[in-house]
PDB file of C-alpha atoms and ligand atoms in Angstrom:
ATOM      1  CA  MET A   1    -130.351-116.475  -2.151  1.00  0.00           C
ATOM      2  CA  ALA A   2    -127.723-118.452  -3.693  1.00  0.00           C
ATOM      3  CA  GLU A   3    -129.586-120.085  -6.946  1.00  0.00           C
ATOM      4  CA  SER A   4    -128.921-123.859  -7.309  1.00  0.00           C
ATOM      5  CA  PRO A   5    -127.075-125.334 -10.148  1.00  0.00           C
ATOM      6  CA  SER A   6    -129.184-125.993 -13.337  1.00  0.00           C
ATOM      7  CA  GLY A   7    -129.633-129.198 -14.871  1.00  0.00           C
ATOM      8  CA  ALA A   8    -127.299-127.857 -17.630  1.00  0.00           C
ATOM      9  CA  GLN A   9    -124.816-127.085 -14.775  1.00  0.00           C
ATOM     10  CA  THR A  10    -125.047-130.702 -12.981  1.00  0.00           C
ATOM     11  CA  ALA A  11    -124.663-132.360 -16.261  1.00  0.00           C
ATOM     12  CA  LEU A  12    -121.474-130.016 -17.379  1.00  0.00           C
ATOM     13  CA  ASP A  13    -119.843-130.607 -13.971  1.00  0.00           C
ATOM     14  CA  TYR A  14    -120.778-133.862 -13.811  1.00  0.00           C
ATOM     15  CA  ILE A  15    -119.216-134.986 -17.688  1.00  0.00           C
ATOM     16  CA  ARG A  16    -116.475-132.899 -17.167  1.00  0.00           C
ATOM     17  CA  SER A  17    -114.976-134.587 -14.128  1.00  0.00           C
ATOM     18  CA  ARG A  18    -115.369-137.718 -15.624  1.00  0.00           C
ATOM     19  CA  MET A  19    -113.331-136.169 -18.693  1.00  0.00           C
ATOM     20  CA  GLU A  20    -110.782-135.526 -16.384  1.00  0.00           C
ATOM     21  CA  LYS A  21    -111.185-138.751 -14.066  1.00  0.00           C
ATOM     22  CA  ALA A  22    -109.689-139.870 -17.534  1.00  0.00           C
ATOM     23  CA  ARG A  23    -107.605-138.311 -18.737  1.00  0.00           C
ATOM     24  CA  ARG A  24    -105.776-138.519 -15.075  1.00  0.00           C
ATOM     25  CA  ARG A  25    -106.214-141.943 -15.047  1.00  0.00           C
ATOM     26  CA  PHE A  26    -104.224-142.552 -19.134  1.00  0.00           C
ATOM     27  CA  GLY A  27    -101.956-139.970 -17.915  1.00  0.00           C
ATOM     28  CA  ALA A  28    -101.924-139.548 -22.372  1.00  0.00           C
ATOM     29  CA  PRO A  29    -101.583-136.020 -23.500  1.00  0.00           C
ATOM     30  CA  PRO A  30    -102.959-134.234 -24.163  1.00  0.00           C
ATOM     31  CA  ASP A  31    -103.324-131.788 -21.352  1.00  0.00           C
ATOM     32  CA  THR A  32    -106.970-130.761 -21.600  1.00  0.00           C
ATOM     33  CA  VAL A  33    -109.679-132.220 -24.340  1.00  0.00           C
ATOM     34  CA  GLU A  34    -112.236-130.038 -26.018  1.00  0.00           C
ATOM     35  CA  LEU A  35    -116.017-130.789 -24.855  1.00  0.00           C
ATOM     36  CA  VAL A  36    -117.920-130.803 -27.957  1.00  0.00           C
ATOM     37  CA  ALA A  37    -121.300-130.267 -26.462  1.00  0.00           C
ATOM     38  CA  VAL A  38    -123.475-132.207 -29.218  1.00  0.00           C
ATOM     39  CA  SER A  39    -127.369-130.323 -29.203  1.00  0.00           C
ATOM     40  CA  LYS A  40    -128.689-132.128 -32.711  1.00  0.00           C
ATOM     41  CA  THR A  41    -132.763-132.189 -32.205  1.00  0.00           C
ATOM     42  CA  PHE A  42    -132.426-130.131 -29.013  1.00  0.00           C
ATOM     43  CA  PRO A  43    -134.118-126.355 -29.637  1.00  0.00           C
ATOM     44  CA  ALA A  44    -132.527-123.546 -28.666  1.00  0.00           C
ATOM     45  CA  ASP A  45    -133.523-123.017 -25.317  1.00  0.00           C
ATOM     46  CA  ALA A  46    -133.278-126.529 -24.755  1.00  0.00           C
ATOM     47  CA  VAL A  47    -129.797-125.046 -25.799  1.00  0.00           C
ATOM     48  CA  GLU A  48    -128.920-121.658 -23.774  1.00  0.00           C
ATOM     49  CA  PRO A  49    -129.060-123.532 -20.395  1.00  0.00           C
ATOM     50  CA  PHE A  50    -125.490-124.431 -21.388  1.00  0.00           C
ATOM     51  CA  LEU A  51    -124.531-121.361 -22.343  1.00  0.00           C
ATOM     52  CA  ARG A  52    -125.077-119.671 -19.470  1.00  0.00           C
ATOM     53  CA  ALA A  53    -123.644-122.429 -17.891  1.00  0.00           C
ATOM     54  CA  GLY A  54    -120.407-121.456 -19.788  1.00  0.00           C
ATOM     55  CA  GLN A  55    -120.227-124.522 -22.598  1.00  0.00           C
ATOM     56  CA  ARG A  56    -119.226-122.423 -25.936  1.00  0.00           C
ATOM     57  CA  VAL A  57    -118.266-125.447 -28.099  1.00  0.00           C
ATOM     58  CA  PHE A  58    -120.886-127.251 -29.844  1.00  0.00           C
ATOM     59  CA  GLY A  59    -121.675-129.994 -32.435  1.00  0.00           C
ATOM     60  CA  GLU A  60    -124.469-130.139 -34.857  1.00  0.00           C
ATOM     61  CA  ASN A  61    -124.813-132.407 -37.630  1.00  0.00           C
ATOM     62  CA  ARG A  62    -127.015-130.619 -40.344  1.00  0.00           C
ATOM     63  CA  VAL A  63    -126.595-127.620 -42.149  1.00  0.00           C
ATOM     64  CA  GLN A  64    -130.703-126.832 -41.719  1.00  0.00           C
ATOM     65  CA  GLU A  65    -131.201-127.438 -38.653  1.00  0.00           C
ATOM     66  CA  ALA A  66    -127.730-124.974 -37.905  1.00  0.00           C
ATOM     67  CA  LYS A  67    -128.827-122.731 -39.840  1.00  0.00           C
ATOM     68  CA  ASP A  68    -132.938-122.403 -38.156  1.00  0.00           C
ATOM     69  CA  LYS A  69    -131.524-122.618 -34.438  1.00  0.00           C
ATOM     70  CA  TRP A  70    -127.671-120.750 -34.372  1.00  0.00           C
ATOM     71  CA  PRO A  71    -127.800-117.127 -35.395  1.00  0.00           C
ATOM     72  CA  VAL A  72    -129.883-116.028 -32.984  1.00  0.00           C
ATOM     73  CA  LEU A  73    -128.032-117.828 -30.348  1.00  0.00           C
ATOM     74  CA  ARG A  74    -124.424-116.402 -31.275  1.00  0.00           C
ATOM     75  CA  THR A  75    -125.988-112.719 -31.199  1.00  0.00           C
ATOM     76  CA  ARG A  76    -126.067-113.506 -27.816  1.00  0.00           C
ATOM     77  CA  TYR A  77    -123.103-115.801 -27.064  1.00  0.00           C
ATOM     78  CA  PRO A  78    -120.558-114.820 -30.041  1.00  0.00           C
ATOM     79  CA  ASP A  79    -117.775-116.191 -28.677  1.00  0.00           C
ATOM     80  CA  LEU A  80    -119.523-120.124 -29.359  1.00  0.00           C
ATOM     81  CA  LYS A  81    -117.776-122.267 -31.776  1.00  0.00           C
ATOM     82  CA  LEU A  82    -119.863-124.623 -33.470  1.00  0.00           C
ATOM     83  CA  HIS A  83    -118.668-127.751 -35.093  1.00  0.00           C
ATOM     84  CA  LEU A  84    -120.379-129.619 -38.290  1.00  0.00           C
ATOM     85  CA  ILE A  85    -120.657-132.888 -37.151  1.00  0.00           C
ATOM     86  CA  GLY A  86    -122.557-134.610 -39.826  1.00  0.00           C
ATOM     87  CA  PRO A  87    -122.353-134.963 -43.587  1.00  0.00           C
ATOM     88  CA  LEU A  88    -122.093-132.587 -45.596  1.00  0.00           C
ATOM     89  CA  GLN A  89    -122.983-132.256 -49.429  1.00  0.00           C
ATOM     90  CA  THR A  90    -120.787-129.638 -51.750  1.00  0.00           C
ATOM     91  CA  ASN A  91    -124.294-127.996 -52.416  1.00  0.00           C
ATOM     92  CA  LYS A  92    -124.634-126.627 -48.931  1.00  0.00           C
ATOM     93  CA  ALA A  93    -120.693-125.764 -48.273  1.00  0.00           C
ATOM     94  CA  ARG A  94    -121.073-122.361 -48.639  1.00  0.00           C
ATOM     95  CA  GLU A  95    -123.893-122.348 -46.234  1.00  0.00           C
ATOM     96  CA  ALA A  96    -121.416-124.493 -43.748  1.00  0.00           C
ATOM     97  CA  VAL A  97    -118.982-121.862 -44.314  1.00  0.00           C
ATOM     98  CA  ALA A  98    -121.014-119.313 -42.811  1.00  0.00           C
ATOM     99  CA  LEU A  99    -122.545-121.440 -40.126  1.00  0.00           C
ATOM    100  CA  PHE A 100    -119.607-123.543 -38.497  1.00  0.00           C
ATOM    101  CA  ASP A 101    -116.373-122.446 -37.211  1.00  0.00           C
ATOM    102  CA  VAL A 102    -115.380-126.066 -37.489  1.00  0.00           C
ATOM    103  CA  ILE A 103    -115.934-129.325 -40.250  1.00  0.00           C
ATOM    104  CA  GLU A 104    -115.399-132.079 -38.957  1.00  0.00           C
ATOM    105  CA  THR A 105    -116.825-133.927 -42.069  1.00  0.00           C
ATOM    106  CA  VAL A 106    -113.907-133.774 -44.845  1.00  0.00           C
ATOM    107  CA  ASP A 107    -113.853-136.753 -46.366  1.00  0.00           C
ATOM    108  CA  ARG A 108    -113.451-136.613 -49.917  1.00  0.00           C
ATOM    109  CA  ASP A 109    -112.003-134.470 -53.022  1.00  0.00           C
ATOM    110  CA  LYS A 110    -115.198-132.722 -54.353  1.00  0.00           C
ATOM    111  CA  LEU A 111    -116.361-131.853 -50.915  1.00  0.00           C
ATOM    112  CA  ALA A 112    -113.018-130.356 -49.992  1.00  0.00           C
ATOM    113  CA  GLY A 113    -112.252-128.707 -53.433  1.00  0.00           C
ATOM    114  CA  VAL A 114    -115.540-126.585 -52.527  1.00  0.00           C
ATOM    115  CA  LEU A 115    -115.196-126.339 -49.576  1.00  0.00           C
ATOM    116  CA  ALA A 116    -111.888-124.141 -50.301  1.00  0.00           C
ATOM    117  CA  ALA A 117    -112.988-122.456 -53.263  1.00  0.00           C
ATOM    118  CA  GLU A 118    -115.653-121.521 -50.184  1.00  0.00           C
ATOM    119  CA  MET A 119    -113.750-120.441 -47.604  1.00  0.00           C
ATOM    120  CA  ALA A 120    -111.198-118.057 -49.613  1.00  0.00           C
ATOM    121  CA  ARG A 121    -114.674-116.541 -51.423  1.00  0.00           C
ATOM    122  CA  ALA A 122    -116.138-115.923 -47.626  1.00  0.00           C
ATOM    123  CA  ASP A 123    -112.543-115.333 -46.652  1.00  0.00           C
ATOM    124  CA  ARG A 124    -113.306-117.052 -44.000  1.00  0.00           C
ATOM    125  CA  ARG A 125    -110.580-120.548 -43.529  1.00  0.00           C
ATOM    126  CA  LEU A 126    -112.099-122.433 -41.153  1.00  0.00           C
ATOM    127  CA  PRO A 127    -109.989-125.226 -39.965  1.00  0.00           C
ATOM    128  CA  CYS A 128    -110.754-129.070 -40.758  1.00  0.00           C
ATOM    129  CA  PHE A 129    -111.199-132.086 -39.645  1.00  0.00           C
ATOM    130  CA  VAL A 130    -111.093-135.439 -41.925  1.00  0.00           C
ATOM    131  CA  GLN A 131    -112.945-137.993 -41.427  1.00  0.00           C
ATOM    132  CA  VAL A 132    -112.197-141.365 -41.210  1.00  0.00           C
ATOM    133  CA  ASN A 133    -114.733-144.798 -41.816  1.00  0.00           C
ATOM    134  CA  ILE A 134    -112.586-146.545 -39.508  1.00  0.00           C
ATOM    135  CA  GLY A 135    -114.544-149.086 -39.910  1.00  0.00           C
ATOM    136  CA  GLY A 136    -114.595-149.662 -43.951  1.00  0.00           C
ATOM    137  CA  GLU A 137    -118.305-149.977 -43.154  1.00  0.00           C
ATOM    138  CA  ALA A 138    -120.416-149.202 -46.244  1.00  0.00           C
ATOM    139  CA  GLN A 139    -123.033-147.033 -45.559  1.00  0.00           C
ATOM    140  CA  LYS A 140    -121.494-145.203 -43.522  1.00  0.00           C
ATOM    141  CA  ALA A 141    -119.222-141.438 -44.415  1.00  0.00           C
ATOM    142  CA  GLY A 142    -115.546-141.420 -44.331  1.00  0.00           C
ATOM    143  CA  ILE A 143    -112.664-141.458 -46.186  1.00  0.00           C
ATOM    144  CA  PRO A 144    -110.950-144.891 -46.867  1.00  0.00           C
ATOM    145  CA  VAL A 145    -108.470-146.185 -43.681  1.00  0.00           C
ATOM    146  CA  ALA A 146    -106.366-147.036 -46.467  1.00  0.00           C
ATOM    147  CA  GLU A 147    -106.669-143.670 -48.475  1.00  0.00           C
ATOM    148  CA  ALA A 148    -106.969-141.075 -45.052  1.00  0.00           C
ATOM    149  CA  VAL A 149    -102.983-140.087 -44.934  1.00  0.00           C
ATOM    150  CA  ASP A 150    -102.920-139.290 -48.817  1.00  0.00           C
ATOM    151  CA  PHE A 151    -105.824-137.984 -48.549  1.00  0.00           C
ATOM    152  CA  VAL A 152    -104.482-135.095 -45.429  1.00  0.00           C
ATOM    153  CA  ARG A 153    -101.714-134.853 -47.501  1.00  0.00           C
ATOM    154  CA  ARG A 154    -104.259-133.450 -50.736  1.00  0.00           C
ATOM    155  CA  CYS A 155    -106.564-131.417 -48.866  1.00  0.00           C
ATOM    156  CA  ARG A 156    -103.756-129.693 -47.934  1.00  0.00           C
ATOM    157  CA  GLN A 157    -101.709-129.426 -50.647  1.00  0.00           C
ATOM    158  CA  THR A 158    -104.208-129.720 -53.377  1.00  0.00           C
ATOM    159  CA  HIS A 159    -107.144-127.884 -51.982  1.00  0.00           C
ATOM    160  CA  GLY A 160    -104.950-125.744 -49.499  1.00  0.00           C
ATOM    161  CA  LEU A 161    -107.445-126.559 -46.887  1.00  0.00           C
ATOM    162  CA  GLU A 162    -106.088-126.144 -43.138  1.00  0.00           C
ATOM    163  CA  ILE A 163    -106.183-129.624 -41.820  1.00  0.00           C
ATOM    164  CA  VAL A 164    -105.924-130.343 -37.786  1.00  0.00           C
ATOM    165  CA  GLY A 165    -106.945-133.118 -37.148  1.00  0.00           C
ATOM    166  CA  LEU A 166    -109.128-136.276 -37.940  1.00  0.00           C
ATOM    167  CA  MET A 167    -112.252-137.729 -36.695  1.00  0.00           C
ATOM    168  CA  CYS A 168    -114.492-140.849 -37.116  1.00  0.00           C
ATOM    169  CA  ILE A 169    -117.465-142.575 -35.908  1.00  0.00           C
ATOM    170  CA  PRO A 170    -116.433-146.698 -35.104  1.00  0.00           C
ATOM    171  CA  PRO A 171    -119.079-149.598 -35.817  1.00  0.00           C
ATOM    172  CA  GLU A 172    -121.805-149.776 -33.217  1.00  0.00           C
ATOM    173  CA  GLY A 173    -121.834-152.696 -30.906  1.00  0.00           C
ATOM    174  CA  GLN A 174    -117.894-153.322 -30.912  1.00  0.00           C
ATOM    175  CA  PRO A 175    -115.957-152.092 -28.518  1.00  0.00           C
ATOM    176  CA  PRO A 176    -114.326-149.032 -30.037  1.00  0.00           C
ATOM    177  CA  GLY A 177    -110.909-149.327 -28.305  1.00  0.00           C
ATOM    178  CA  THR A 178    -109.022-150.407 -31.650  1.00  0.00           C
ATOM    179  CA  TYR A 179    -110.975-148.257 -33.433  1.00  0.00           C
ATOM    180  CA  PHE A 180    -109.589-145.270 -31.620  1.00  0.00           C
ATOM    181  CA  ALA A 181    -106.269-146.844 -31.282  1.00  0.00           C
ATOM    182  CA  LEU A 182    -106.121-146.380 -35.423  1.00  0.00           C
ATOM    183  CA  LEU A 183    -107.431-143.376 -35.499  1.00  0.00           C
ATOM    184  CA  ALA A 184    -104.466-142.246 -33.813  1.00  0.00           C
ATOM    185  CA  GLU A 185    -101.800-144.116 -35.313  1.00  0.00           C
ATOM    186  CA  LEU A 186    -103.387-142.691 -38.587  1.00  0.00           C
ATOM    187  CA  GLY A 187    -103.138-138.835 -37.337  1.00  0.00           C
ATOM    188  CA  ARG A 188     -99.184-139.655 -36.421  1.00  0.00           C
ATOM    189  CA  ALA A 189     -99.269-140.436 -40.381  1.00  0.00           C
ATOM    190  CA  ALA A 190    -100.919-137.773 -41.613  1.00  0.00           C
ATOM    191  CA  GLY A 191     -99.132-135.592 -39.166  1.00  0.00           C
ATOM    192  CA  VAL A 192    -101.824-134.423 -37.839  1.00  0.00           C
ATOM    193  CA  THR A 193    -102.290-132.849 -33.977  1.00  0.00           C
ATOM    194  CA  GLN A 194    -106.160-133.307 -33.237  1.00  0.00           C
ATOM    195  CA  LEU A 195    -108.592-136.103 -33.147  1.00  0.00           C
ATOM    196  CA  SER A 196    -112.292-136.181 -32.146  1.00  0.00           C
ATOM    197  CA  MET A 197    -113.017-139.512 -31.280  1.00  0.00           C
ATOM    198  CA  GLY A 198    -115.864-140.443 -28.246  1.00  0.00           C
ATOM    199  CA  MET A 199    -119.793-139.968 -27.816  1.00  0.00           C
ATOM    200  CA  SER A 200    -121.881-140.362 -25.204  1.00  0.00           C
ATOM    201  CA  GLY A 201    -120.983-144.039 -24.913  1.00  0.00           C
ATOM    202  CA  ASP A 202    -116.799-144.100 -24.900  1.00  0.00           C
ATOM    203  CA  PHE A 203    -115.472-140.857 -24.278  1.00  0.00           C
ATOM    204  CA  GLU A 204    -113.451-142.506 -21.661  1.00  0.00           C
ATOM    205  CA  THR A 205    -112.699-145.069 -23.553  1.00  0.00           C
ATOM    206  CA  ALA A 206    -111.283-142.221 -26.469  1.00  0.00           C
ATOM    207  CA  ILE A 207    -109.375-140.067 -23.932  1.00  0.00           C
ATOM    208  CA  ALA A 208    -107.089-143.341 -23.058  1.00  0.00           C
ATOM    209  CA  MET A 209    -106.412-143.816 -26.987  1.00  0.00           C
ATOM    210  CA  GLY A 210    -105.534-139.653 -26.878  1.00  0.00           C
ATOM    211  CA  ALA A 211    -108.885-137.963 -28.170  1.00  0.00           C
ATOM    212  CA  THR A 212    -108.329-134.381 -28.096  1.00  0.00           C
ATOM    213  CA  HIS A 213    -112.355-133.207 -28.089  1.00  0.00           C
ATOM    214  CA  VAL A 214    -115.167-135.697 -27.666  1.00  0.00           C
ATOM    215  CA  ARG A 215    -117.999-135.232 -29.228  1.00  0.00           C
ATOM    216  CA  VAL A 216    -121.170-135.672 -26.140  1.00  0.00           C
ATOM    217  CA  GLY A 217    -124.897-135.574 -27.094  1.00  0.00           C
ATOM    218  CA  SER A 218    -127.241-137.831 -24.942  1.00  0.00           C
ATOM    219  CA  ALA A 219    -125.716-137.630 -21.899  1.00  0.00           C
ATOM    220  CA  LEU A 220    -125.920-134.320 -21.871  1.00  0.00           C
ATOM    221  CA  PHE A 221    -129.252-133.154 -23.552  1.00  0.00           C
ATOM    222  CA  GLY A 222    -130.829-135.763 -22.506  1.00  0.00           C
ATOM    223  CA  ARG A 223    -131.960-138.444 -25.192  1.00  0.00           C
ATOM    224  CA  ARG A 224    -132.796-137.522 -28.549  1.00  0.00           C
ATOM    225  CA  ASP A 225    -136.307-138.308 -30.308  1.00  0.00           C
ATOM    226  CA  THR A 226    -135.201-141.747 -32.181  1.00  0.00           C
ATOM    227  CA  SER A 227    -137.455-140.523 -35.437  1.00  0.00           C
ATOM    228  CA  VAL A 228    -134.671-138.282 -35.817  1.00  0.00           C
ATOM    229  CA  PRO A 229    -131.987-139.954 -37.816  1.00  0.00           C
ATOM    230  CA  ALA A 230    -128.825-140.674 -36.673  1.00  0.00           C
ATOM    231  CA  ALA A 231    -125.373-139.922 -37.206  1.00  0.00           C
ATOM    232  CA  GLY A 232    -123.917-140.644 -40.838  1.00  0.00           C
TER     233      GLY A 232
HETATM  234  C1  LIG B 301    -124.914-137.591 -32.321  1.00  0.00           C
HETATM  235  C2  LIG B 301    -123.727-138.000 -32.672  1.00  0.00           C
HETATM  236  C3  LIG B 301    -122.672-137.466 -31.740  1.00  0.00           C
HETATM  237  C4  LIG B 301    -123.509-138.000 -30.229  1.00  0.00           C
HETATM  238  O1  LIG B 301    -123.967-139.006 -29.580  1.00  0.00           O
HETATM  239  P1  LIG B 301    -124.439-139.311 -27.873  1.00  0.00           P
HETATM  240  O2  LIG B 301    -124.070-141.289 -27.463  1.00  0.00           O
HETATM  241  O3  LIG B 301    -125.522-138.733 -28.190  1.00  0.00           O
HETATM  242  O4  LIG B 301    -123.572-138.715 -27.246  1.00  0.00           O
HETATM  243  C5  LIG B 301    -121.588-137.701 -31.653  1.00  0.00           C
HETATM  244  N1  LIG B 301    -120.491-137.827 -33.253  1.00  0.00           N
HETATM  245  C6  LIG B 301    -121.613-137.108 -34.388  1.00  0.00           C
HETATM  246  C7  LIG B 301    -120.833-137.436 -35.527  1.00  0.00           C
HETATM  247  C8  LIG B 301    -122.994-137.625 -33.600  1.00  0.00           C
HETATM  248  O5  LIG B 301    -123.863-137.316 -35.058  1.00  0.00           O
END
């Protein structure tokens, strides 16, 4: 007897079909957009159905939480890829390099230097994104827009990091399209091909603007406990 699809499978199918529709409708490259399933605040047993349903790329915003949750899942699903999408302190860089496969939040020279040293030490050269403070918000992480292109160059030439793309979190409560367009323009100027932009509320707009990675949390996993701090 055929099993009925799990809630995780249904949620994944729904988001993937919306992503594909957006990609086709707007006709923008790239040919495929990677879905980064943002599992922060959800325990391992809430994440596992998504692994069983075939999802392999996940995002977490805290090193400690990732450390508690992912090593066990990784033994069962060795091909999974974990993205760090939250702010990183330099004193956590060693753990981050050990736990994650992609670092999306490189945003200052000190961090770039420490990450490069830790990657060399661990012999794990992880692809990285530079996070851009696209709305120039005082409380938000990210390199300022005006410095982004030069910072990418320094990350590559001075620090020796493999910078594959740019990442941003646009200001809340404003139409995100112009911010996504600006990130795409910066990406072209910086010579990177990947753009991590778009979350549950705006991933279709992000795809229209050329996102290669969308980071979707609540639309897949449900609402998060609001006592947990949001994105930084
Ligand atoms: C939490 C988070 C997301 C996912 O947000 P949703 O609105 O739940 O999809 C995406 N990106 C970052 C950096 C986050 O911290």
